[in-house]
mmCIF file of C-alpha atoms and ligand atoms in Angstrom:
data_model
loop_
_atom_site.group_PDB
_atom_site.id
_atom_site.type_symbol
_atom_site.label_atom_id
_atom_site.label_comp_id
_atom_site.label_asym_id
_atom_site.label_seq_id
_atom_site.Cartn_x
_atom_site.Cartn_y
_atom_site.Cartn_z
ATOM 1 C CA MET Q 1 55.561 91.001 69.628
ATOM 2 C CA LEU Q 2 57.171 92.623 73.065
ATOM 3 C CA VAL Q 3 60.247 93.427 72.270
ATOM 4 C CA ASP Q 4 62.447 93.828 75.581
ATOM 5 C CA ARG Q 5 64.677 97.288 75.356
ATOM 6 C CA TYR Q 6 66.430 96.475 78.465
ATOM 7 C CA PRO Q 7 67.828 92.931 78.152
ATOM 8 C CA HIS Q 8 68.423 91.253 81.808
ATOM 9 C CA GLN Q 9 71.777 90.940 80.977
ATOM 10 C CA GLN Q 10 72.584 94.671 81.269
ATOM 11 C CA LEU Q 11 70.298 95.391 83.913
ATOM 12 C CA PRO Q 12 71.587 95.428 87.678
ATOM 13 C CA THR Q 13 70.346 92.504 90.041
ATOM 14 C CA VAL Q 14 69.507 93.254 93.180
ATOM 15 C CA ASN Q 15 72.760 92.471 94.734
ATOM 16 C CA GLU Q 16 74.605 94.689 92.422
ATOM 17 C CA GLN Q 17 72.211 97.482 93.112
ATOM 18 C CA ARG Q 18 72.538 97.039 97.154
ATOM 19 C CA ASP Q 19 76.413 96.400 96.257
ATOM 20 C CA LYS Q 20 76.032 100.230 95.123
ATOM 21 C CA MET Q 21 74.616 101.649 98.593
ATOM 22 C CA ILE Q 22 76.547 103.285 101.314
ATOM 23 C CA LYS Q 23 76.834 100.415 104.092
ATOM 24 C CA ALA Q 24 78.715 102.406 106.514
ATOM 25 C CA CYS Q 25 79.203 105.717 108.378
ATOM 26 C CA ILE Q 26 82.177 106.772 110.057
ATOM 27 C CA PHE Q 27 82.023 109.972 112.029
ATOM 28 C CA ASP Q 28 85.059 112.217 113.429
ATOM 29 C CA LEU Q 29 84.828 113.094 117.137
ATOM 30 C CA ASP Q 30 85.809 116.172 118.235
ATOM 31 C CA GLY Q 31 83.849 119.245 116.559
ATOM 32 C CA VAL Q 32 80.975 116.214 114.631
ATOM 33 C CA ILE Q 33 79.979 114.405 117.716
ATOM 34 C CA VAL Q 34 80.719 117.012 120.425
ATOM 35 C CA ASP Q 35 82.579 120.481 121.089
ATOM 36 C CA THR Q 36 85.299 119.049 122.054
ATOM 37 C CA ALA Q 37 87.487 121.144 119.060
ATOM 38 C CA HIS Q 38 86.931 124.478 121.417
ATOM 39 C CA TYR Q 39 88.345 122.516 124.315
ATOM 40 C CA HIS Q 40 91.641 121.818 122.260
ATOM 41 C CA PHE Q 41 91.350 125.357 120.914
ATOM 42 C CA VAL Q 42 91.136 127.462 123.792
ATOM 43 C CA ALA Q 43 93.898 124.319 125.767
ATOM 44 C CA TRP Q 44 96.572 125.597 122.421
ATOM 45 C CA GLN Q 45 96.121 129.183 123.030
ATOM 46 C CA ARG Q 46 96.408 129.283 126.345
ATOM 47 C CA LEU Q 47 100.079 127.411 125.628
ATOM 48 C CA ALA Q 48 100.867 129.832 122.383
ATOM 49 C CA ARG Q 49 100.055 132.757 124.855
ATOM 50 C CA GLU Q 50 102.831 131.425 127.106
ATOM 51 C CA LEU Q 51 104.665 130.995 124.325
ATOM 52 C CA GLY Q 52 104.598 134.914 123.030
ATOM 53 C CA ILE Q 53 103.075 133.505 120.070
ATOM 54 C CA THR Q 54 99.061 134.879 118.746
ATOM 55 C CA PHE Q 55 97.228 132.374 117.729
ATOM 56 C CA THR Q 56 93.478 132.951 116.198
ATOM 57 C CA GLU Q 57 90.767 130.981 115.858
ATOM 58 C CA LYS Q 58 91.494 130.960 111.534
ATOM 59 C CA GLU Q 59 94.526 129.482 112.250
ATOM 60 C CA ASN Q 60 93.030 126.791 114.791
ATOM 61 C CA GLU Q 61 91.743 125.458 111.321
ATOM 62 C CA ARG Q 62 94.824 124.071 110.521
ATOM 63 C CA LEU Q 63 94.974 122.049 113.885
ATOM 64 C CA LYS Q 64 91.935 119.984 113.378
ATOM 65 C CA GLY Q 65 91.964 116.250 112.824
ATOM 66 C CA VAL Q 66 96.100 116.243 112.754
ATOM 67 C CA SER Q 67 97.835 114.904 116.041
ATOM 68 C CA ARG Q 68 98.953 116.513 118.768
ATOM 69 C CA MET Q 69 102.585 116.854 118.013
ATOM 70 C CA ARG Q 70 101.455 118.300 114.293
ATOM 71 C CA SER Q 71 99.420 120.291 116.022
ATOM 72 C CA LEU Q 72 102.531 122.097 118.497
ATOM 73 C CA GLU Q 73 104.174 121.608 115.412
ATOM 74 C CA ILE Q 74 102.059 124.420 113.689
ATOM 75 C CA ILE Q 75 101.971 126.440 116.146
ATOM 76 C CA LEU Q 76 105.669 126.995 117.003
ATOM 77 C CA GLU Q 77 106.244 127.379 112.988
ATOM 78 C CA ILE Q 78 103.503 130.128 113.358
ATOM 79 C CA GLY Q 79 105.339 131.729 116.236
ATOM 80 C CA GLY Q 80 108.654 131.016 114.759
ATOM 81 C CA ILE Q 81 109.873 129.045 117.560
ATOM 82 C CA GLU Q 82 112.121 125.788 117.012
ATOM 83 C CA LEU Q 83 112.714 123.886 119.821
ATOM 84 C CA SER Q 84 113.919 120.299 120.892
ATOM 85 C CA GLU Q 85 112.150 117.206 120.530
ATOM 86 C CA GLU Q 86 112.045 116.990 124.229
ATOM 87 C CA GLU Q 87 110.885 120.498 125.104
ATOM 88 C CA LYS Q 88 108.294 120.001 122.373
ATOM 89 C CA GLU Q 89 107.032 116.614 123.992
ATOM 90 C CA LYS Q 90 107.002 118.933 127.687
ATOM 91 C CA LEU Q 91 104.682 121.097 126.063
ATOM 92 C CA ALA Q 92 102.349 118.865 123.998
ATOM 93 C CA LEU Q 93 102.003 117.210 127.433
ATOM 94 C CA ARG Q 94 101.409 120.511 129.203
ATOM 95 C CA LYS Q 95 98.712 121.291 126.536
ATOM 96 C CA ASN Q 96 97.209 117.895 126.900
ATOM 97 C CA GLY Q 97 96.851 118.098 130.979
ATOM 98 C CA TRP Q 98 94.555 121.626 130.298
ATOM 99 C CA PHE Q 99 92.652 119.770 127.554
ATOM 100 C CA VAL Q 100 91.858 116.524 130.133
ATOM 101 C CA GLU Q 101 91.301 118.870 132.862
ATOM 102 C CA TYR Q 102 88.171 120.756 130.840
ATOM 103 C CA ILE Q 103 87.137 117.557 129.023
ATOM 104 C CA ASN Q 104 86.553 115.359 132.504
ATOM 105 C CA ALA Q 105 83.947 118.256 133.093
ATOM 106 C CA ILE Q 106 81.986 117.301 129.885
ATOM 107 C CA LYS Q 107 78.163 116.125 130.738
ATOM 108 C CA PRO Q 108 76.607 113.435 128.200
ATOM 109 C CA GLU Q 109 74.207 116.242 127.481
ATOM 110 C CA GLU Q 110 77.003 118.060 125.347
ATOM 111 C CA VAL Q 111 76.727 115.463 122.456
ATOM 112 C CA PHE Q 112 75.634 117.916 119.773
ATOM 113 C CA SER Q 113 71.892 117.682 119.826
ATOM 114 C CA GLY Q 114 70.122 114.920 117.385
ATOM 115 C CA VAL Q 115 73.429 113.155 116.543
ATOM 116 C CA PRO Q 116 72.864 109.681 119.248
ATOM 117 C CA GLU Q 117 69.293 109.948 117.291
ATOM 118 C CA LEU Q 118 71.119 110.159 113.716
ATOM 119 C CA LEU Q 119 73.500 107.141 114.908
ATOM 120 C CA GLN Q 120 70.332 105.453 115.864
ATOM 121 C CA SER Q 121 68.262 105.810 112.711
ATOM 122 C CA ILE Q 122 71.315 104.844 110.426
ATOM 123 C CA ARG Q 123 71.991 102.255 112.281
ATOM 124 C CA SER Q 124 68.265 100.786 111.931
ATOM 125 C CA LYS Q 125 68.814 100.627 108.499
ATOM 126 C CA GLY Q 126 71.231 98.331 108.912
ATOM 127 C CA ILE Q 127 73.830 100.480 108.436
ATOM 128 C CA LYS Q 128 77.336 100.295 110.245
ATOM 129 C CA VAL Q 129 78.258 103.040 112.616
ATOM 130 C CA GLY Q 130 81.761 103.873 113.254
ATOM 131 C CA LEU Q 131 84.244 106.002 115.287
ATOM 132 C CA ALA Q 132 87.181 107.488 113.528
ATOM 133 C CA SER Q 133 89.408 110.110 115.725
ATOM 134 C CA SER Q 134 92.985 111.091 115.645
ATOM 135 C CA SER Q 135 92.622 111.405 119.556
ATOM 136 C CA LYS Q 136 94.386 109.655 122.296
ATOM 137 C CA ASN Q 137 91.696 110.789 124.621
ATOM 138 C CA ALA Q 138 89.139 109.476 122.614
ATOM 139 C CA ASP Q 139 88.123 106.782 124.837
ATOM 140 C CA THR Q 140 87.560 109.448 127.601
ATOM 141 C CA VAL Q 141 85.103 111.640 125.826
ATOM 142 C CA LEU Q 142 82.809 108.749 124.883
ATOM 143 C CA ARG Q 143 82.705 107.454 128.286
ATOM 144 C CA LEU Q 144 81.884 110.662 129.639
ATOM 145 C CA LEU Q 145 79.304 111.375 126.963
ATOM 146 C CA GLY Q 146 77.827 107.655 127.611
ATOM 147 C CA ILE Q 147 77.560 106.555 123.687
ATOM 148 C CA GLY Q 148 80.529 104.335 123.205
ATOM 149 C CA ASN Q 149 78.011 101.612 122.232
ATOM 150 C CA MET Q 150 76.363 103.546 119.990
ATOM 151 C CA PHE Q 151 79.480 102.188 117.243
ATOM 152 C CA ASP Q 152 80.093 99.257 115.591
ATOM 153 C CA ALA Q 153 83.773 99.915 115.596
ATOM 154 C CA ILE Q 154 85.754 102.393 117.522
ATOM 155 C CA VAL Q 155 89.364 103.429 115.623
ATOM 156 C CA ASP Q 156 91.546 106.211 117.775
ATOM 157 C CA GLY Q 157 94.518 107.875 117.836
ATOM 158 C CA THR Q 158 96.506 104.621 120.402
ATOM 159 C CA MET Q 159 95.519 102.455 117.455
ATOM 160 C CA ILE Q 160 97.096 104.113 114.206
ATOM 161 C CA VAL Q 161 101.011 105.056 113.106
ATOM 162 C CA ASN Q 162 99.884 108.144 110.612
ATOM 163 C CA THR Q 163 97.183 111.160 111.619
ATOM 164 C CA LYS Q 164 95.127 112.662 109.196
ATOM 165 C CA PRO Q 165 95.037 113.544 106.614
ATOM 166 C CA ASN Q 166 96.757 110.770 105.784
ATOM 167 C CA PRO Q 167 94.008 107.696 105.063
ATOM 168 C CA GLU Q 168 94.865 105.410 107.395
ATOM 169 C CA ILE Q 169 92.266 105.705 110.444
ATOM 170 C CA PHE Q 170 89.518 106.012 107.730
ATOM 171 C CA LEU Q 171 90.528 102.668 105.822
ATOM 172 C CA LEU Q 172 91.381 100.823 109.434
ATOM 173 C CA ALA Q 173 87.490 101.550 110.774
ATOM 174 C CA ALA Q 174 86.435 100.195 107.239
ATOM 175 C CA ARG Q 175 88.490 97.238 107.720
ATOM 176 C CA LYS Q 176 87.054 96.358 111.611
ATOM 177 C CA LEU Q 177 83.511 97.478 110.356
ATOM 178 C CA GLY Q 178 83.559 94.600 107.659
ATOM 179 C CA VAL Q 179 83.238 96.983 104.824
ATOM 180 C CA VAL Q 180 84.941 98.266 101.222
ATOM 181 C CA PRO Q 181 86.207 101.837 101.388
ATOM 182 C CA SER Q 182 84.020 103.001 98.231
ATOM 183 C CA ASP Q 183 80.500 102.048 100.805
ATOM 184 C CA CYS Q 184 81.638 104.146 103.517
ATOM 185 C CA VAL Q 185 81.157 107.570 103.725
ATOM 186 C CA VAL Q 186 82.740 109.930 106.530
ATOM 187 C CA PHE Q 187 81.675 112.479 108.171
ATOM 188 C CA GLU Q 188 84.421 115.380 109.463
ATOM 189 C CA ASP Q 189 84.283 118.794 110.903
ATOM 190 C CA ALA Q 190 88.368 119.425 109.922
ATOM 191 C CA GLU Q 191 89.923 120.009 105.796
ATOM 192 C CA ALA Q 192 92.793 117.670 107.397
ATOM 193 C CA GLY Q 193 89.704 115.152 107.918
ATOM 194 C CA VAL Q 194 88.109 115.301 104.324
ATOM 195 C CA GLU Q 195 91.430 115.026 102.913
ATOM 196 C CA ALA Q 196 91.736 111.722 104.456
ATOM 197 C CA ALA Q 197 88.475 110.374 103.878
ATOM 198 C CA ILE Q 198 88.807 111.012 100.205
ATOM 199 C CA ALA Q 199 92.328 109.700 99.769
ATOM 200 C CA ALA Q 200 90.789 106.632 101.247
ATOM 201 C CA GLY Q 201 88.553 106.403 98.645
ATOM 202 C CA MET Q 202 85.030 107.262 100.326
ATOM 203 C CA LYS Q 203 82.446 109.633 100.319
ATOM 204 C CA CYS Q 204 82.584 112.782 102.818
ATOM 205 C CA VAL Q 205 80.015 114.933 104.448
ATOM 206 C CA GLY Q 206 81.854 118.210 105.819
ATOM 207 C CA VAL Q 207 80.573 119.594 108.790
ATOM 208 C CA GLY Q 208 80.881 123.445 108.941
ATOM 209 C CA LEU Q 209 80.283 126.671 107.524
ATOM 210 C CA PRO Q 210 79.583 127.285 103.811
ATOM 211 C CA GLY Q 211 82.214 127.775 101.896
ATOM 212 C CA GLN Q 212 84.736 125.370 103.973
ATOM 213 C CA LEU Q 213 85.462 122.011 103.335
ATOM 214 C CA SER Q 214 84.811 122.428 99.581
ATOM 215 C CA THR Q 215 86.628 119.126 98.903
ATOM 216 C CA ALA Q 216 84.002 117.396 100.317
ATOM 217 C CA ASN Q 217 80.896 116.175 98.051
ATOM 218 C CA GLU Q 218 78.253 118.306 100.645
ATOM 219 C CA VAL Q 219 78.450 120.652 103.513
ATOM 220 C CA ILE Q 220 76.459 120.937 106.257
ATOM 221 C CA ARG Q 221 76.301 123.051 109.263
ATOM 222 C CA ASN Q 222 75.594 120.580 112.115
ATOM 223 C CA THR Q 223 76.148 116.989 111.950
ATOM 224 C CA ALA Q 224 72.398 116.289 113.018
ATOM 225 C CA ASP Q 225 70.765 118.359 109.817
ATOM 226 C CA PHE Q 226 72.174 115.772 107.685
ATOM 227 C CA GLN Q 227 69.540 114.023 105.517
ATOM 228 C CA LEU Q 228 69.445 109.879 105.421
ATOM 229 C CA ALA Q 229 68.256 109.889 101.802
ATOM 230 C CA ASP Q 230 71.174 111.951 100.597
ATOM 231 C CA LEU Q 231 72.978 108.397 101.146
ATOM 232 C CA GLU Q 232 71.553 107.366 98.113
ATOM 233 C CA LYS Q 233 72.917 110.299 96.324
ATOM 234 C CA PHE Q 234 76.671 108.433 97.256
HETATM 235 C C1 BG6 E 1 91.515 115.439 116.726
HETATM 236 C C2 BG6 E 1 91.298 116.838 117.069
HETATM 237 O O1 BG6 E 1 90.482 114.726 116.924
HETATM 238 O O2 BG6 E 1 92.597 115.006 117.806
HETATM 239 C C3 BG6 E 1 92.816 117.843 117.078
HETATM 240 O O3 BG6 E 1 90.789 117.371 116.070
HETATM 241 C C4 BG6 E 1 93.899 116.680 118.047
HETATM 242 O O4 BG6 E 1 92.690 118.702 117.137
HETATM 243 C C5 BG6 E 1 93.689 115.401 117.326
HETATM 244 O O5 BG6 E 1 95.246 117.643 118.151
HETATM 245 C C6 BG6 E 1 94.896 115.045 118.842
HETATM 246 O O6 BG6 E 1 93.692 114.646 119.961
HETATM 247 P P1 BG6 E 1 94.573 114.584 121.299
HETATM 248 O O7 BG6 E 1 93.516 114.174 122.348
HETATM 249 O O8 BG6 E 1 95.108 112.577 121.204
HETATM 250 O O9 BG6 E 1 95.584 115.452 121.962
HETATM 251 MG MG1 MG E 2 87.187 116.776 114.228
#
C-alpha cells in the first residue's frame, strides 16, 4: 500500500505558497534610482563651508535618508554650532535652493543604468513597484527623469510626519500598494532607510559598498545588479 508520508494537511496549499511570495518592491529615490544623493552632499558641503564647518563624505552617510532639518542639525552638531529655529529654517531653505538649482539640470538619461528595465521586469511578474523617498523634491526629480508612471504608488517627504529611520514612510507605501509589510522588499542606500525598512517588518536590499549597510538582508553595489530570482530567497 502506498503510504502518504506527507499528509495533505501538512503541505502548504498553492495559495499559502503564494502568500509567502514577495508582493511589492519599494524603492528609495536619492542614491537608488538616480545619483541625486551626490547633489544633496554637494549642497550641504557648500553650506557647511560657509559656516566654517568641515563636512566630509563619510559624515554625509549620516544624512542620507533623513529629513532636511535633521540633516542640518547633524552638520551643526559636527561643527558645535547652536542656532535658533528661525536661523535653521533660513539655512535649510538656502541649501534647498542650491539643491533645486542642481537637480533642475537633470536629464532622463541620468536615471541609473538598468533601473527602468528592473522596474519593468518586476512589474511584469505581477509584483507591485512603489517609491518611498524622504525628499520633498521627489516629484520634481521623477518628472525630470520621466519615470513617475513606472510606480504603482509614490510616497514622499510631503506625505509623512516622521522621516526615516521611522518606518512610517514604508508602512504608508505598503498601505497604498495594498500589501502587508512582510510581503515587501525595500531597496535603500541609506543606513536610516535600512533601519526604517526593518522596523516596518520588511526585507531590505542595501545598495552600497561591501561592508556598508550590514543590517540589510543583502547588499548590492548598484540597484540594477539585483537578480529577480533573489526575491524567492526572502
Ligand atoms: C532623502 C535624502 O531622500 O531626502 C536626504 O537621502 C535628504 O539626504 C532628504 O535630506 C530630504 O530631502 P529634501 O529634498 O526634502 O531636502
Ligand atoms: Mg537614498
